[in-house]
Short mmCIF file of C-alpha atoms in Angstrom, two decimals:
data_model
loop_
_atom_site.label_atom_id
_atom_site.label_comp_id
_atom_site.label_asym_id
_atom_site.label_seq_id
_atom_site.Cartn_x
_atom_site.Cartn_y
_atom_site.Cartn_z
CA MET A 46 -5.25 13.58 36.90
CA SER A 47 -5.44 11.43 33.71
CA SER A 48 -2.25 9.98 32.24
CA LYS A 49 -0.74 11.25 29.10
CA PRO A 50 -1.86 9.63 25.92
CA LEU A 51 -0.17 7.54 23.39
CA VAL A 52 -0.42 9.76 20.24
CA ILE A 53 -0.53 8.31 16.85
CA VAL A 54 -0.10 10.85 13.97
CA GLY A 55 -1.88 9.34 10.81
CA THR A 56 -5.02 7.34 10.30
CA GLY A 57 -4.01 5.32 7.33
CA LEU A 58 -3.33 1.46 7.45
CA ALA A 59 -0.33 2.03 9.63
CA GLY A 60 -1.94 4.24 12.25
CA TYR A 61 -5.23 2.42 12.54
CA ASN A 62 -3.67 -1.05 12.46
CA LEU A 63 -1.21 -0.12 15.12
CA ALA A 64 -4.04 1.39 17.28
CA ARG A 65 -6.04 -1.88 16.83
CA GLU A 66 -3.18 -4.11 17.70
CA TRP A 67 -2.20 -1.94 20.73
CA ARG A 68 -5.76 -1.72 22.00
CA LYS A 69 -5.77 -5.56 22.15
CA LEU A 70 -2.94 -5.28 24.86
CA ASP A 71 -3.88 -2.00 26.56
CA SER A 72 -7.42 -1.07 27.00
CA SER A 73 -6.99 1.84 29.49
CA THR A 74 -4.20 4.20 28.55
CA PRO A 75 -5.64 7.28 26.64
CA LEU A 76 -5.21 7.13 22.89
CA LEU A 77 -5.24 10.14 20.54
CA LEU A 78 -5.14 9.79 16.76
CA ILE A 79 -4.39 12.87 14.76
CA SER A 80 -5.23 12.87 10.97
CA ALA A 81 -4.50 15.37 8.29
CA ASP A 82 -7.64 14.00 6.32
CA ASP A 83 -11.16 12.93 7.37
CA GLY A 84 -10.09 9.90 9.29
CA ARG A 85 -12.34 7.49 7.48
CA SER A 86 -10.92 3.99 7.56
CA TYR A 87 -10.36 2.38 4.22
CA SER A 88 -7.70 0.06 2.71
CA LYS A 89 -5.25 1.69 0.54
CA PRO A 90 -4.80 -1.42 -1.77
CA MET A 91 -8.36 -1.00 -2.70
CA LEU A 92 -7.68 2.25 -4.50
CA SER A 93 -6.04 0.45 -7.36
CA THR A 94 -8.83 -1.97 -7.79
CA GLY A 95 -11.81 0.49 -7.50
CA PHE A 96 -12.64 1.15 -11.09
CA ALA A 97 -13.03 -2.36 -12.22
CA LYS A 98 -15.33 -2.90 -9.36
CA ASN A 99 -17.06 0.42 -10.14
CA LYS A 100 -16.65 1.62 -6.63
CA GLN A 101 -17.17 5.24 -5.55
CA ALA A 102 -14.95 6.55 -2.93
CA ASP A 103 -17.68 6.27 -0.27
CA GLU A 104 -18.04 2.67 -1.00
CA LEU A 105 -14.49 1.93 -0.14
CA VAL A 106 -14.93 3.21 3.39
CA MET A 107 -14.91 0.44 5.97
CA ALA A 108 -15.72 2.55 8.91
CA ASP A 109 -16.23 6.28 9.48
CA VAL A 110 -14.33 8.23 12.02
CA GLY A 111 -17.03 7.90 14.75
CA ALA A 112 -17.02 4.17 14.37
CA MET A 113 -13.27 4.12 14.62
CA ALA A 114 -13.01 6.23 17.71
CA GLU A 115 -15.69 4.00 19.45
CA GLN A 116 -13.94 0.81 18.32
CA LEU A 117 -10.43 1.96 19.43
CA ASN A 118 -11.71 3.76 22.53
CA ALA A 119 -9.76 6.82 21.15
CA GLU A 120 -10.13 10.52 20.45
CA ILE A 121 -9.56 11.20 16.77
CA ARG A 122 -8.81 14.67 15.55
CA THR A 123 -9.40 15.04 11.86
CA HIS A 124 -8.20 17.75 9.32
CA THR A 125 -5.51 18.54 11.83
CA PRO A 126 -1.98 19.00 10.82
CA VAL A 127 0.77 18.61 13.40
CA THR A 128 2.90 21.64 13.08
CA ARG A 129 5.84 20.81 15.37
CA ILE A 130 7.36 18.24 17.69
CA GLU A 131 9.35 18.93 20.79
CA PRO A 132 11.06 15.56 21.46
CA ASP A 133 12.80 16.70 24.73
CA ALA A 134 9.56 18.00 26.18
CA LYS A 135 7.62 14.99 24.82
CA ARG A 136 5.16 17.65 23.38
CA LEU A 137 3.70 18.25 19.98
CA TRP A 138 1.88 21.34 18.59
CA LEU A 139 -1.22 21.64 16.59
CA GLY A 140 -0.88 25.30 15.52
CA ALA A 141 -1.25 27.20 18.93
CA GLU A 142 -2.32 24.09 20.87
CA ALA A 143 0.04 21.90 22.72
CA ILE A 144 -0.26 18.21 23.48
CA ASP A 145 1.88 16.32 25.90
CA TYR A 146 2.44 12.66 24.95
CA ARG A 147 3.58 9.60 26.78
CA ASP A 148 4.75 8.13 23.46
CA LEU A 149 4.45 9.37 19.91
CA VAL A 150 4.03 7.32 16.82
CA LEU A 151 4.57 8.81 13.31
CA ALA A 152 2.46 6.99 10.76
CA LEU A 153 2.52 9.67 8.20
CA GLY A 154 2.63 7.73 5.00
CA ALA A 155 4.34 9.06 1.82
CA ASP A 156 3.75 11.73 -0.65
CA PRO A 157 3.48 11.22 -4.31
CA ILE A 158 6.48 12.60 -6.25
CA ALA A 159 5.27 15.53 -8.40
CA LEU A 160 6.83 16.10 -11.74
CA ASP A 161 7.22 19.58 -12.92
CA ILE A 162 5.72 19.43 -16.45
CA PRO A 163 5.87 22.40 -18.56
CA GLY A 164 2.53 23.78 -19.99
CA ASP A 165 -0.66 25.21 -18.66
CA ALA A 166 -2.43 21.89 -17.59
CA ALA A 167 -0.67 20.82 -14.38
CA ASP A 168 -3.91 21.02 -12.34
CA HIS A 169 -5.22 18.20 -14.60
CA VAL A 170 -2.55 15.89 -13.28
CA TYR A 171 -3.88 13.50 -10.55
CA ALA A 172 -1.96 11.40 -8.06
CA ILE A 173 -4.23 8.69 -6.38
CA ASN A 174 -2.59 8.22 -3.03
CA ASP A 175 -5.41 8.47 -0.66
CA LEU A 176 -9.27 8.10 -0.62
CA GLU A 177 -9.82 11.89 -1.18
CA ASP A 178 -7.48 11.79 -4.21
CA TYR A 179 -9.44 8.77 -5.53
CA ALA A 180 -12.78 10.64 -5.13
CA ARG A 181 -11.22 13.80 -6.93
CA PHE A 182 -10.06 11.65 -9.81
CA ARG A 183 -13.34 9.76 -10.15
CA ALA A 184 -15.12 13.11 -10.33
CA ALA A 185 -12.73 14.52 -12.81
CA ILE A 186 -12.92 11.59 -15.28
CA ASP A 187 -16.79 11.17 -14.91
CA GLY A 188 -18.16 11.24 -18.47
CA LYS A 189 -14.66 11.24 -19.99
CA GLN A 190 -12.58 8.53 -21.52
CA ARG A 191 -8.91 9.05 -22.21
CA VAL A 192 -6.31 8.78 -19.38
CA LEU A 193 -2.69 9.29 -19.86
CA LEU A 194 -0.85 7.41 -17.13
CA MET A 195 2.69 8.44 -16.21
CA GLY A 196 4.74 5.66 -14.66
CA ALA A 197 4.92 1.95 -15.30
CA GLY A 198 5.93 0.72 -12.03
CA LEU A 199 3.85 -1.57 -9.80
CA ILE A 200 1.16 1.05 -9.00
CA GLY A 201 1.16 2.26 -12.64
CA CYS A 202 0.57 -1.15 -13.91
CA GLU A 203 -2.21 -1.88 -11.43
CA PHE A 204 -3.94 1.40 -12.37
CA ALA A 205 -3.55 0.72 -16.05
CA ASN A 206 -5.19 -2.63 -15.56
CA ASP A 207 -7.91 -1.33 -13.27
CA LEU A 208 -8.90 1.91 -15.15
CA THR A 209 -9.08 -0.08 -18.43
CA SER A 210 -11.24 -2.77 -16.82
CA GLY A 211 -13.37 0.07 -15.58
CA GLY A 212 -14.01 1.16 -19.16
CA LEU A 213 -11.29 3.95 -19.64
CA GLN A 214 -8.79 4.19 -22.51
CA VAL A 215 -5.36 4.24 -21.01
CA SER A 216 -2.02 5.22 -22.41
CA VAL A 217 1.08 4.59 -20.33
CA VAL A 218 4.09 6.85 -20.77
CA ALA A 219 7.20 5.95 -18.81
CA PRO A 220 10.97 6.52 -19.32
CA CYS A 221 11.97 2.74 -19.07
CA ASP A 222 12.28 -0.10 -21.50
CA GLN A 223 10.09 -2.60 -19.63
CA VAL A 224 7.23 -2.31 -17.09
CA MET A 225 8.18 -2.58 -13.34
CA PRO A 226 11.87 -2.04 -14.07
CA GLY A 227 14.03 -2.95 -11.06
CA LEU A 228 11.28 -5.07 -9.65
CA ILE A 229 10.75 -7.98 -12.04
CA GLN A 230 12.66 -9.76 -14.77
CA PRO A 231 12.23 -8.82 -18.44
CA GLN A 232 10.25 -12.00 -19.39
CA ALA A 233 7.80 -11.32 -16.62
CA ALA A 234 7.49 -7.74 -17.64
CA GLU A 235 6.86 -8.72 -21.17
CA ALA A 236 4.06 -11.09 -20.10
CA VAL A 237 2.42 -8.43 -18.03
CA GLN A 238 2.84 -5.75 -20.71
CA HIS A 239 1.37 -8.10 -23.43
CA ALA A 240 -1.59 -8.90 -21.36
CA LEU A 241 -2.30 -5.21 -20.65
CA GLN A 242 -1.99 -4.53 -24.28
CA ALA A 243 -4.40 -7.23 -25.12
CA LEU A 244 -6.77 -5.51 -22.64
CA GLY A 245 -6.38 -2.26 -24.63
CA VAL A 246 -3.69 -0.32 -22.80
CA ALA A 247 -1.33 1.56 -25.12
CA PHE A 248 2.34 1.80 -24.03
CA HIS A 249 4.85 4.47 -24.87
CA LEU A 250 7.88 3.21 -22.97
CA GLY A 251 11.05 5.33 -23.37
CA PRO A 252 9.84 8.91 -23.57
CA VAL A 253 8.56 11.21 -20.85
CA VAL A 254 5.72 13.87 -21.07
CA SER A 255 7.60 16.92 -21.97
CA ARG A 256 4.67 19.28 -22.27
CA LEU A 257 1.02 19.30 -21.25
CA SER A 258 -1.38 21.87 -22.41
CA ARG A 259 -5.05 22.57 -22.59
CA ASP A 260 -6.68 21.89 -25.87
CA GLY A 261 -10.33 22.97 -25.76
CA ALA A 262 -12.06 20.69 -23.25
CA ALA A 263 -9.28 18.13 -23.64
CA LEU A 264 -5.51 18.02 -23.08
CA ARG A 265 -2.56 17.71 -25.42
CA ALA A 266 0.54 15.79 -24.19
CA GLU A 267 3.80 16.03 -26.15
CA LEU A 268 6.13 13.37 -25.41
CA SER A 269 9.95 13.65 -25.60
CA ASP A 270 10.07 11.29 -28.72
CA GLY A 271 7.78 13.68 -30.67
CA THR A 272 4.50 11.79 -30.20
CA VAL A 273 1.50 13.85 -29.46
CA LEU A 274 -1.33 12.22 -27.45
CA ALA A 275 -4.84 13.66 -26.73
CA CYS A 276 -6.25 12.85 -23.34
CA ASP A 277 -8.78 14.04 -20.82
CA ALA A 278 -6.87 13.59 -17.60
CA VAL A 279 -3.43 12.58 -16.55
CA VAL A 280 -2.60 10.13 -13.64
CA SER A 281 0.82 10.43 -12.09
CA ALA A 282 2.16 7.12 -10.65
CA VAL A 283 5.78 7.91 -10.63
CA GLY A 284 6.57 6.91 -7.04
CA LEU A 285 6.17 7.93 -3.37
CA ARG A 286 8.56 9.74 -1.10
CA PRO A 287 8.23 9.07 2.71
CA ARG A 288 6.93 12.11 4.62
CA THR A 289 9.80 13.12 6.74
CA GLN A 290 9.48 16.91 7.00
CA LEU A 291 8.00 16.87 10.55
CA ALA A 292 10.53 14.52 11.77
CA ALA A 293 13.40 16.49 10.04
CA ALA A 294 12.31 19.67 11.73
CA ALA A 295 12.31 17.94 15.13
CA GLY A 296 15.97 16.85 14.44
CA LEU A 297 15.23 13.12 14.10
CA THR A 298 17.71 11.01 12.04
CA LEU A 299 16.44 10.29 8.59
CA GLY A 300 17.39 7.61 5.99
CA ARG A 301 15.09 6.89 3.17
CA GLY A 302 12.43 7.75 5.56
CA ILE A 303 12.39 8.32 9.34
CA ALA A 304 15.17 6.17 10.57
CA VAL A 305 13.98 3.63 13.17
CA ASP A 306 15.53 0.55 14.68
CA ARG A 307 13.87 -2.85 14.84
CA GLN A 308 11.73 -1.68 17.77
CA LEU A 309 10.48 1.05 15.55
CA GLN A 310 12.29 3.57 17.80
CA SER A 311 13.57 6.74 16.19
CA SER A 312 16.65 8.60 17.10
CA ALA A 313 14.55 10.40 19.83
CA ALA A 314 13.21 8.75 22.88
CA HIS A 315 9.55 8.01 22.98
CA ILE A 316 9.15 8.70 19.24
CA TYR A 317 8.38 5.73 16.96
CA ALA A 318 7.54 5.38 13.32
CA LEU A 319 6.10 2.77 11.00
CA GLY A 320 4.59 2.29 7.55
CA ASP A 321 5.49 4.18 4.41
CA CYS A 322 7.14 7.08 6.31
CA ALA A 323 9.64 4.78 8.09
CA GLU A 324 12.92 3.23 7.22
CA VAL A 325 13.05 0.18 9.51
CA ALA A 326 16.61 -1.14 10.01
CA GLY A 327 17.67 0.27 6.66
CA LEU A 328 14.51 -0.99 4.78
CA ASN A 329 11.71 1.38 3.39
CA LEU A 330 9.12 -1.09 2.21
CA GLN A 331 5.96 0.52 1.16
CA TYR A 332 3.71 -2.68 1.25
CA VAL A 333 0.92 -3.83 3.67
CA MET A 334 2.78 -6.94 4.90
CA PRO A 335 5.74 -5.24 6.48
CA LEU A 336 3.43 -2.55 7.88
CA MET A 337 1.34 -5.22 9.61
CA SER A 338 4.45 -6.82 11.17
CA CYS A 339 5.59 -3.58 12.39
CA ALA A 340 2.19 -2.70 13.87
CA ARG A 341 2.19 -5.97 15.84
CA ALA A 342 5.72 -5.68 17.20
CA LEU A 343 5.21 -1.98 18.12
CA ALA A 344 1.93 -2.61 19.75
CA LYS A 345 3.84 -5.02 22.15
CA THR A 346 6.63 -2.51 22.69
CA LEU A 347 4.21 0.22 23.58
CA ALA A 348 2.40 -2.17 25.94
CA GLY A 349 5.57 -2.70 27.90
CA GLU A 350 7.05 -5.74 26.13
CA PRO A 351 9.99 -4.55 24.06
CA THR A 352 9.75 -6.42 20.78
CA ALA A 353 11.91 -6.35 17.71
CA VAL A 354 10.19 -6.62 14.31
CA SER A 355 11.08 -9.57 11.98
CA TYR A 356 10.02 -9.96 8.44
CA GLY A 357 9.74 -13.39 7.04
CA PRO A 358 9.45 -13.90 3.25
CA MET A 359 7.12 -11.23 1.90
CA PRO A 360 6.08 -11.71 -1.69
CA VAL A 361 4.15 -8.92 -3.24
CA VAL A 362 0.85 -9.67 -5.03
CA VAL A 363 0.63 -7.32 -7.99
CA LYS A 364 -2.97 -6.62 -8.68
CA THR A 365 -2.88 -6.96 -12.58
CA PRO A 366 -5.65 -9.59 -13.08
CA ALA A 367 -4.89 -9.45 -16.86
CA CYS A 368 -1.79 -11.20 -15.97
CA PRO A 369 -1.48 -12.08 -12.28
CA LEU A 370 1.88 -11.48 -10.91
CA VAL A 371 3.72 -12.33 -7.63
CA VAL A 372 7.05 -11.00 -6.91
CA SER A 373 9.57 -11.83 -4.19
CA PRO A 374 12.75 -9.76 -4.99
CA PRO A 375 16.01 -11.37 -3.96
CA PRO A 376 17.69 -9.76 -0.94
CA ALA A 377 19.57 -6.54 -1.87
CA GLY A 378 23.23 -7.40 -2.64
CA SER A 379 22.61 -11.14 -3.02
CA ALA A 380 24.25 -12.81 -5.92
CA GLY A 381 21.94 -15.09 -7.64
CA GLN A 382 21.27 -16.70 -11.03
CA TRP A 383 17.85 -16.31 -12.67
CA SER A 384 16.19 -19.03 -14.60
CA VAL A 385 12.95 -18.94 -16.64
CA GLU A 386 10.62 -21.89 -16.95
CA GLY A 387 7.22 -22.37 -18.57
CA GLU A 388 5.57 -20.44 -21.49
CA ALA A 389 4.21 -16.92 -21.36
CA PRO A 390 1.89 -16.01 -19.84
CA ASP A 391 2.51 -18.77 -17.33
CA LEU A 392 6.03 -18.29 -16.09
CA ARG A 393 8.11 -19.53 -13.22
CA ILE A 394 11.15 -17.24 -12.97
CA LEU A 395 13.43 -18.24 -10.03
CA CYS A 396 16.51 -16.77 -8.62
CA LYS A 397 18.96 -19.22 -6.89
CA ASP A 398 22.34 -18.97 -5.31
CA ALA A 399 25.28 -21.04 -6.20
CA SER A 400 24.15 -23.79 -3.90
CA GLY A 401 20.72 -23.90 -5.43
CA ALA A 402 18.89 -22.22 -2.59
CA LEU A 403 15.90 -20.01 -3.60
CA LEU A 404 16.50 -16.31 -3.18
CA GLY A 405 13.53 -14.79 -5.00
CA PHE A 406 10.94 -15.39 -7.70
CA ASN A 407 8.70 -13.77 -10.27
CA LEU A 408 5.47 -15.93 -10.94
CA THR A 409 3.03 -15.00 -13.63
CA GLY A 410 -0.29 -16.21 -14.94
CA GLY A 411 -1.18 -19.71 -13.79
CA CYS A 412 2.19 -20.09 -11.92
CA VAL A 413 1.13 -17.67 -9.07
CA SER A 414 -0.60 -20.58 -7.33
CA GLU A 415 2.88 -21.85 -6.71
CA ARG A 416 3.84 -19.07 -4.44
CA MET A 417 2.83 -20.66 -1.22
CA ALA A 418 4.88 -23.69 -1.88
CA LEU A 419 7.83 -21.61 -2.88
CA ASN A 420 7.50 -19.27 0.14
CA LYS A 421 8.63 -22.07 2.36
CA SER A 422 12.11 -22.09 0.83
CA LEU A 423 12.47 -18.30 0.72
CA PRO A 424 14.98 -16.45 2.99
CA ALA A 425 13.48 -14.05 5.60
CA VAL A 426 13.66 -10.45 4.54
CA LEU A 427 14.63 -9.36 8.10
CA ALA A 428 15.26 -12.47 10.11
CA MET B 174 -20.55 -22.50 5.82
CA SER B 175 -19.14 -19.17 7.00
CA LYS B 176 -17.63 -16.07 5.63
CA TRP B 177 -14.39 -14.44 6.82
CA GLN B 178 -13.43 -10.91 6.19
CA CYS B 179 -9.91 -9.52 6.10
CA VAL B 180 -9.90 -6.56 8.53
CA VAL B 181 -7.14 -4.96 6.64
CA CYS B 182 -8.53 -4.71 3.10
CA GLY B 183 -12.12 -6.03 3.31
CA LEU B 184 -11.71 -9.08 1.13
CA ILE B 185 -14.12 -11.90 1.94
CA TYR B 186 -13.25 -15.60 2.09
CA ASP B 187 -16.40 -17.57 1.48
CA GLU B 188 -16.01 -21.19 2.64
CA ALA B 189 -18.63 -22.28 0.11
CA GLN B 190 -16.52 -20.90 -2.64
CA GLY B 191 -13.00 -21.67 -1.28
CA TRP B 192 -10.17 -20.08 -3.16
CA PRO B 193 -9.62 -22.23 -6.32
CA GLU B 194 -6.76 -19.96 -7.62
CA ASP B 195 -4.69 -20.96 -4.66
CA GLY B 196 -5.80 -24.51 -4.71
CA ILE B 197 -8.20 -24.23 -1.88
CA ALA B 198 -11.27 -26.26 -2.83
CA ALA B 199 -14.83 -25.04 -2.58
CA GLY B 200 -16.26 -25.98 0.75
CA THR B 201 -13.01 -25.77 2.57
CA LYS B 202 -13.64 -24.59 6.21
CA TRP B 203 -11.59 -21.56 7.40
CA GLN B 204 -9.86 -23.71 10.03
CA ASP B 205 -8.60 -26.09 7.18
CA VAL B 206 -7.17 -23.17 5.06
CA PRO B 207 -3.36 -23.50 5.24
CA GLU B 208 -1.77 -21.32 7.99
CA ASP B 209 0.48 -19.63 5.38
CA TRP B 210 -2.42 -18.62 3.07
CA VAL B 211 -2.39 -14.95 2.72
CA CYS B 212 -4.90 -12.48 1.53
CA PRO B 213 -4.73 -12.13 -2.21
CA ASP B 214 -5.59 -8.47 -2.04
CA CYS B 215 -3.34 -7.14 0.59
CA GLY B 216 -1.04 -10.02 1.61
CA VAL B 217 -1.89 -10.34 5.24
CA GLY B 218 -2.11 -13.64 6.92
CA LYS B 219 -5.08 -15.67 8.37
CA ALA B 220 -4.85 -13.93 11.76
CA ASP B 221 -6.19 -10.69 10.22
CA PHE B 222 -9.42 -12.21 9.14
CA GLU B 223 -12.51 -12.11 11.28
CA MET B 224 -15.70 -13.97 10.93
CA ILE B 225 -18.58 -12.02 9.51
CA GLU B 226 -22.30 -12.61 9.54
CA ILE B 227 -23.74 -14.06 6.36
CA ALA B 228 -26.29 -11.77 4.93
#
């Protein structure tokens, strides 16, 4: 009788990278990956640089599902939703089919937040959160020009830069007074916004889209400040919400995500979570670097060596080539003083505590090359 | 001169080109790239790059 498998639900960066790290340590335990999509391996960060590089969705694929199954010595079930988990029985259900697991890892990702916009054109609103979304949007915008982009956060700015570089005409609409509010300082935001404007992006910061309707072959967007914009498609980049429904139904503890400790262990024995769906020791960080740290730690734990994850300094590289930006937010709750040096677009904006120790930074333009030197002085995110 | 590819995001580091934006001169061998250099596309470290064949 063969032993029960490690089951990983999700084949995004979290699922596949965990599988890869774990297989380095355990080459014999059966591995089953279950995906709601087609299981092709691709890198999500590439979704916001694909238009400038003129990449079709298929060109972003790094390995198809067959190659992944072989590389990982795994069974991979595609287009297969997990319908239920029974933590006490260590069993999950795919519709009527039951699977017993040795350990279960939830690498489910996050869902785009969908705004409810009045009007008759909601089906022309695209969120680009996975490869299939990217393919759908590329098909929808083919031969068209004008994109209304809702959201001016990190992903919104990356898309604004990328779509414009790819030849599209982009208008950004967001209810905030600067780009990337809450993430970067106003001076850095101004530098990025200015560079994106110079590239051709139009900004409508303050209002929201209050109505979206069909207008012949195009769309008519009414903004809450009375402005009316004509466009061909709408991209929504207003944020992601961790996928927690399955865990919630199984009775697992939730925070902002599936709550797990530093060993990525949920409130139920033998169930772990990582990536965008997880809140790790109170932190839900939807970036690649923490995900990779979690994948390495969890791989060891699942191979029999219990390992707590730690995060060092983790600056975020924002892919706005019009004005490069690297951000290391100060730790939540820390009291620091910001200072601005340099001249736009080359800014060195540092946050220091009373003793002069570096807590965080925003670097723009030519100053981004200083990040490696500054990293050495940064505090760890999760020591 | 070799090329190295990030297994997470596919970015290629070409020793012949170096990475001038981060102060890594053209011709810098992979082994001489600073240990704390991170992939500019996805932010992972050197350990997640693997050698690829030069076409």
